[in-house]
Amino acid sequence: MQQDTGSGVDGLRERLPKQVRTAKDAKERVQALNADEENAPKADREKKTYGRTPDGTMPYTHDMVSQLLSPSSPKNLSDVVVLAVLTLHILTLYFLPASFRIPVFAIIFSFWRAAYNAGIGYLLQVQSHHRRLVQWAKKTKIFANPSTGKNPRPWLYKLMKRELETKIPKDYKFEDAPIEYNTWLVFRRMVDLILMCDFVSYCLFAFANAHRPAGEGIIVTAVRWATGLGLVGFNLWVKVDAHRVVKDYAWYWGDFFYMIDQELTFDGVFEMAPHPMYSVGYAGYYGISLLAASYNVLFISILAHAAQFAFLIIVENPHIEKTYNSPPKARKRVSDPSVEESESSDFEGPERGGHINGAPPLASASQPSPVHNLMGIQNIDLFRLTDTSVILMQFYIFAMAILTPNKPIYQAFLVTNAAIWRLWYSLGVGYLLDRQSNKKKWTRHFVKYGESTEEAWRQWKGMYHLSMTMCYASFIAASWKMYSLPPDWGYGLVLLRHVIGAMLITLQVWTAISIYDSLGEFGWFFGDFFFDQAPKLTYSGIYRFLNNPERVIGLAGVWGAALITNSPSIFFLALLSHVLTLAFIQFVERPHMQKLYGRSLRRESGLVKSLKRSLPPPLKHWQGSVDKVLHETADFVEDFIDAARPKFAAGVGTFVKDSTTIFKNHTARISITRLAPDLVGYDPKDYSLEIEGTPSSAQSVSERTSGKEGETARMPAERRSDFKTLMFEYGAPIKVKWTAPLNHSKKDWVGMYMIADNASRDVTRLSSAGRWVATNKGEYDSAKANRGILVSDTRVSGAARKDGESKDYLHGEMEFSGDKLWWTQGVFEFRYHHDGKHNVMAISLPFEIRIGRFDEDDVEVDANGSIRGAVEKALLPIVQNCFDRDPDIAPGTVEESFGSLGEADGKLAKRVVFAVHQM
């Protein structure tokens, strides 16, 4: 439910003057009004919520429970009807014979559940697609004032007016409210009746089935009741917290009728699970099933939950996608009349999605061509070898499981086969991915034989798809072979095991689908191990709630199979699968993610953060203290071990000497630097960095003093040396010259960083985010590492040195441009790193990137008194820099047009917009 509060229509008209002409203007205005109300020092019930209807605000409305059960809330006829119907349900249970209670209330609950999911679902669907409820209200004129003579049912108008104004006594007039809003209020009254009857009939059905199983001990009873009450309490918290976030508006599907432009923070339970009101919000049903100790209640709860998910998939999700995630409009292609028709017909630009002559886009270093996906039934292609092989191998394994007798030898074979496939899927495939991450071994194998990286990617997808499919197919075959139908379904926990097992299997299937929806084909097959994508990490879909869903719920199905079969062999396979999966995540996925995304990785999932916020204050403090101690201890041990190794390699004397110095200067704290094991023998004095760039405008330099300083600071600072502040143009390439000893590592590299991002001058503890260049070509598998190298390892005689040394050294040059630059203002530096690691050997002088402001008072006007020429002159170099000075897309003069931007237009446009904003 979203809180709908407001004042009268006149007040809104005063605050929404006639200048609001378009839907965009109205949306922005309403957002501003709602933001003002949210920040206003008022009680929640006094706050207004503005919506985009023809006119009017939405008054505060109470939820159904407080309306019905609170003695202080005003009651009207509809409330009396709802209470009477609920009372009738209770009396029916009381007077019915015991033998009729269960079937009768099963039918009653089924009716109200159908009214909820099918009835309300149909009304919402036709309202979403055709605005039919509002159109019906307009057509029947039920909201037309009888004084106009247009309402054929004045009695109904008076009834609705009395009903609604009684429920909303403040800031609401029935005759002045928008028709969309009144339609929604009437719809709400019907929803109140259905939802209350649905819940009450369910509770009465559970009460009719409640009993204590024969032979149940007192401990089992206590555990059952404690668990059931815990689930009911958790359900109550989920509903209350969800209402806190979405309030009446979303609870009653208000966006099917009108829009409220309001910033909502989806925290709390919305960080715990997707669609919490429909997923974990039904935990209370299973808690009530436990309290009743009835399989009848459990089965009807499962059916009701499934119906609610169907309602979500069929009704709500399509409306959400249409309303909030509608696809962008196709860009209109502007044709040049000077271009011949034959030329334009032969050219296919980015409007065709990158396709040329109908062919799919080619693979690049950052992504494969998105064609012919493997996953999904709709993508099965029997002309493709991978699909044919997968189907045939599954056929053989399932045929063996079904057609062979249930003898120990066949059971042992299938269990062993499943274990071997699991070992290959986790260890074998994990080894290949680890080698691909560190050495690009898989890709280099195919390139060695003349194949492309695209072919290596296709072969990898096929191998991984086959391995994954056979791993689970062999597990299913083994489970089938080890399963036998129970002779008595009512004995012990037999039926419960099957129900919980089936639910766990369903959970794993849903998790797999959710992971694929979030990652796509590229992420599902570990595409970032094969292609150099930009290190941008987003948490969407199921990853909004869990960092690694495969850790627990991603393997729920194998434990479900272990429960259903009740077999030690399948339990062993489930345990083996879970342990190997955890090892795969820890030793293959996690190191690669750390290397690729660095600090972008989220330490805590949404679920963990939500649970921590729910802890009582004493537990929060204790948990935070424990985490801090464990984290600091782990860091200290790791730093000590890594730092001690090269020291011992250099000799015990060096270690003692350095330790003595540390104790002498820092008696209270030991600071140990992380060093590479092979750093011994390299002297940072033999390394250096020099930088050259396009100086920024004189205006940029003068702007450092703005008149806001003290009197002594307004004058240019007195310099005691020839050094001048390095200040470069925004987006201009920067040349870096480096020197290094003759024995420097060929895998050395230089990165560009903001000065404030690194606390240590010895070690860089921050990812370069792609802003780095190798000193030597061919040392890294990534082509991006070589981009920018100008000169490598040019030997310079020691006789030419000016620092007094006589040793020869190596010299190189590189250029940072385009995506290797920072596209913002700030103070930066370059860092020279050793041997592919993050040990710093040299740091450049700090330099500033600044955009000079454009002051129309300081420019000359042309003969027509216009400053257009000055504006163009100031913008042209900025635009050229933002377009990477690429002659194919960047204009050479102000008269030239832009080239075809392709997929980079959004990135380049943002660069220009930022620069213009700063100017």
Coordinates of N, CA, C and O in Angstrom, one line a residue, residues 371-375 384-391 393-394 421 424-425 429 432 442 446 453-471 521 524-526 530:
V371 N 24.7 -14.3 -31.4 CA 23.9 -15.1 -32.4 C 23.8 -16.5 -31.9 O 24.7 -17.0 -31.2
H372 N 22.7 -17.2 -32.2 CA 22.5 -18.6 -32.0 C 22.8 -19.1 -30.6 O 23.8 -19.8 -30.3
N373 N 22.0 -18.6 -29.6 CA 22.2 -19.0 -28.2 C 22.0 -20.5 -28.0 O 21.3 -21.1 -28.8
L374 N 22.6 -20.9 -26.9 CA 22.5 -22.4 -26.6 C 21.4 -22.7 -25.6 O 20.7 -23.7 -25.7
M375 N 21.2 -21.8 -24.6 CA 20.3 -22.1 -23.5 C 18.8 -21.9 -23.9 O 18.5 -21.0 -24.6
R384 N 22.9 -28.4 -35.1 CA 24.1 -28.0 -34.4 C 24.6 -29.2 -33.6 O 23.9 -29.9 -32.9
L385 N 25.9 -29.5 -33.8 CA 26.5 -30.7 -33.2 C 26.4 -30.7 -31.7 O 26.1 -31.8 -31.1
T386 N 26.5 -29.6 -31.0 CA 26.4 -29.6 -29.6 C 25.0 -30.0 -29.1 O 24.9 -30.9 -28.2
D387 N 24.0 -29.5 -29.7 CA 22.6 -29.9 -29.3 C 22.3 -31.4 -29.6 O 21.7 -32.1 -28.8
T388 N 22.8 -31.9 -30.8 CA 22.6 -33.3 -31.1 C 23.3 -34.2 -30.1 O 22.8 -35.2 -29.6
S389 N 24.6 -33.8 -29.8 CA 25.3 -34.6 -28.8 C 24.7 -34.6 -27.4 O 24.6 -35.7 -26.8
V390 N 24.2 -33.5 -27.0 CA 23.6 -33.4 -25.7 C 22.4 -34.3 -25.6 O 22.1 -35.0 -24.6
I391 N 21.5 -34.2 -26.6 CA 20.3 -35.0 -26.6 C 20.6 -36.5 -26.7 O 20.0 -37.3 -25.9
M393 N 23.3 -38.1 -25.7 CA 24.0 -38.6 -24.5 C 23.0 -38.6 -23.3 O 23.0 -39.6 -22.5
Q394 N 22.0 -37.7 -23.3 CA 21.0 -37.8 -22.3 C 20.1 -39.0 -22.5 O 19.6 -39.6 -21.6
W421 N 31.0 -37.3 -13.4 CA 30.6 -36.1 -14.1 C 30.7 -34.9 -13.2 O 31.0 -33.8 -13.7
W424 N 34.3 -33.8 -12.9 CA 34.8 -33.1 -14.2 C 34.2 -31.7 -14.3 O 34.9 -30.8 -14.6
Y425 N 32.9 -31.6 -14.0 CA 32.2 -30.3 -14.1 C 32.8 -29.3 -13.2 O 32.9 -28.1 -13.5
V429 N 36.4 -28.5 -15.4 CA 36.0 -27.2 -16.0 C 36.6 -26.0 -15.2 O 37.0 -25.0 -15.8
L432 N 40.2 -25.5 -16.3 CA 40.2 -24.8 -17.6 C 40.0 -23.3 -17.5 O 40.6 -22.5 -18.1
W442 N 42.8 -21.5 -23.1 CA 41.8 -22.0 -24.1 C 41.8 -21.2 -25.4 O 41.9 -21.8 -26.5
F446 N 43.3 -22.3 -29.7 CA 42.6 -22.2 -30.9 C 43.3 -21.2 -31.9 O 43.4 -21.4 -33.1
T453 N 39.2 -16.0 -31.9 CA 38.7 -16.0 -30.6 C 37.2 -16.4 -30.5 O 36.7 -16.9 -29.6
E454 N 36.5 -16.0 -31.6 CA 35.1 -16.3 -31.7 C 34.9 -17.9 -31.7 O 34.0 -18.4 -31.1
E455 N 35.7 -18.5 -32.5 CA 35.6 -20.0 -32.6 C 36.0 -20.6 -31.2 O 35.3 -21.6 -30.8
A456 N 37.0 -20.1 -30.5 CA 37.3 -20.6 -29.2 C 36.1 -20.4 -28.3 O 35.8 -21.3 -27.5
W457 N 35.4 -19.3 -28.4 CA 34.3 -19.1 -27.5 C 33.2 -20.1 -27.8 O 32.5 -20.6 -26.9
R458 N 32.9 -20.3 -29.1 CA 31.9 -21.3 -29.5 C 32.2 -22.7 -29.0 O 31.3 -23.4 -28.4
Q459 N 33.4 -23.1 -29.1 CA 33.8 -24.4 -28.7 C 33.7 -24.5 -27.1 O 33.3 -25.6 -26.6
W460 N 34.1 -23.4 -26.5 CA 34.0 -23.5 -25.0 C 32.5 -23.6 -24.6 O 32.2 -24.4 -23.7
K461 N 31.6 -22.8 -25.2 CA 30.2 -22.9 -24.9 C 29.7 -24.3 -25.1 O 28.9 -24.8 -24.2
G462 N 30.1 -24.9 -26.2 CA 29.6 -26.3 -26.4 C 30.1 -27.3 -25.4 O 29.3 -28.1 -24.9
M463 N 31.4 -27.2 -25.0 CA 32.0 -28.1 -24.0 C 31.3 -27.9 -22.7 O 31.0 -28.8 -22.0
Y464 N 31.2 -26.6 -22.3 CA 30.6 -26.3 -21.0 C 29.1 -26.8 -20.9 O 28.7 -27.3 -19.9
H465 N 28.4 -26.5 -22.0 CA 27.0 -26.9 -22.0 C 26.8 -28.4 -21.9 O 26.0 -28.9 -21.2
L466 N 27.7 -29.1 -22.6 CA 27.6 -30.6 -22.6 C 28.0 -31.1 -21.1 O 27.3 -32.0 -20.6
S467 N 29.0 -30.5 -20.6 CA 29.4 -30.9 -19.2 C 28.4 -30.7 -18.2 O 28.1 -31.5 -17.3
M468 N 27.8 -29.5 -18.2 CA 26.8 -29.1 -17.3 C 25.5 -30.0 -17.4 O 25.0 -30.5 -16.4
T469 N 25.1 -30.2 -18.7 CA 23.9 -31.0 -18.9 C 24.1 -32.5 -18.4 O 23.2 -33.1 -17.8
M470 N 25.3 -33.0 -18.8 CA 25.5 -34.4 -18.4 C 25.7 -34.6 -16.9 O 25.4 -35.6 -16.3
C471 N 26.3 -33.5 -16.2 CA 26.4 -33.6 -14.8 C 25.1 -33.7 -14.1 O 24.9 -34.6 -13.2
E521 N 23.4 -15.0 -21.8 CA 24.3 -16.0 -22.4 C 25.7 -15.8 -22.1 O 26.5 -16.7 -21.8
W524 N 26.4 -16.5 -18.3 CA 26.2 -17.9 -18.0 C 27.4 -18.7 -18.4 O 27.7 -19.7 -17.6
F525 N 28.0 -18.4 -19.5 CA 29.1 -19.2 -20.0 C 30.5 -18.5 -19.6 O 31.5 -18.8 -20.3
F526 N 30.5 -17.7 -18.6 CA 31.7 -17.1 -18.1 C 32.4 -16.3 -19.2 O 33.6 -16.4 -19.4
F530 N 36.8 -14.7 -21.2 CA 37.3 -14.8 -22.6 C 37.4 -13.5 -23.4 O 38.1 -13.4 -24.3

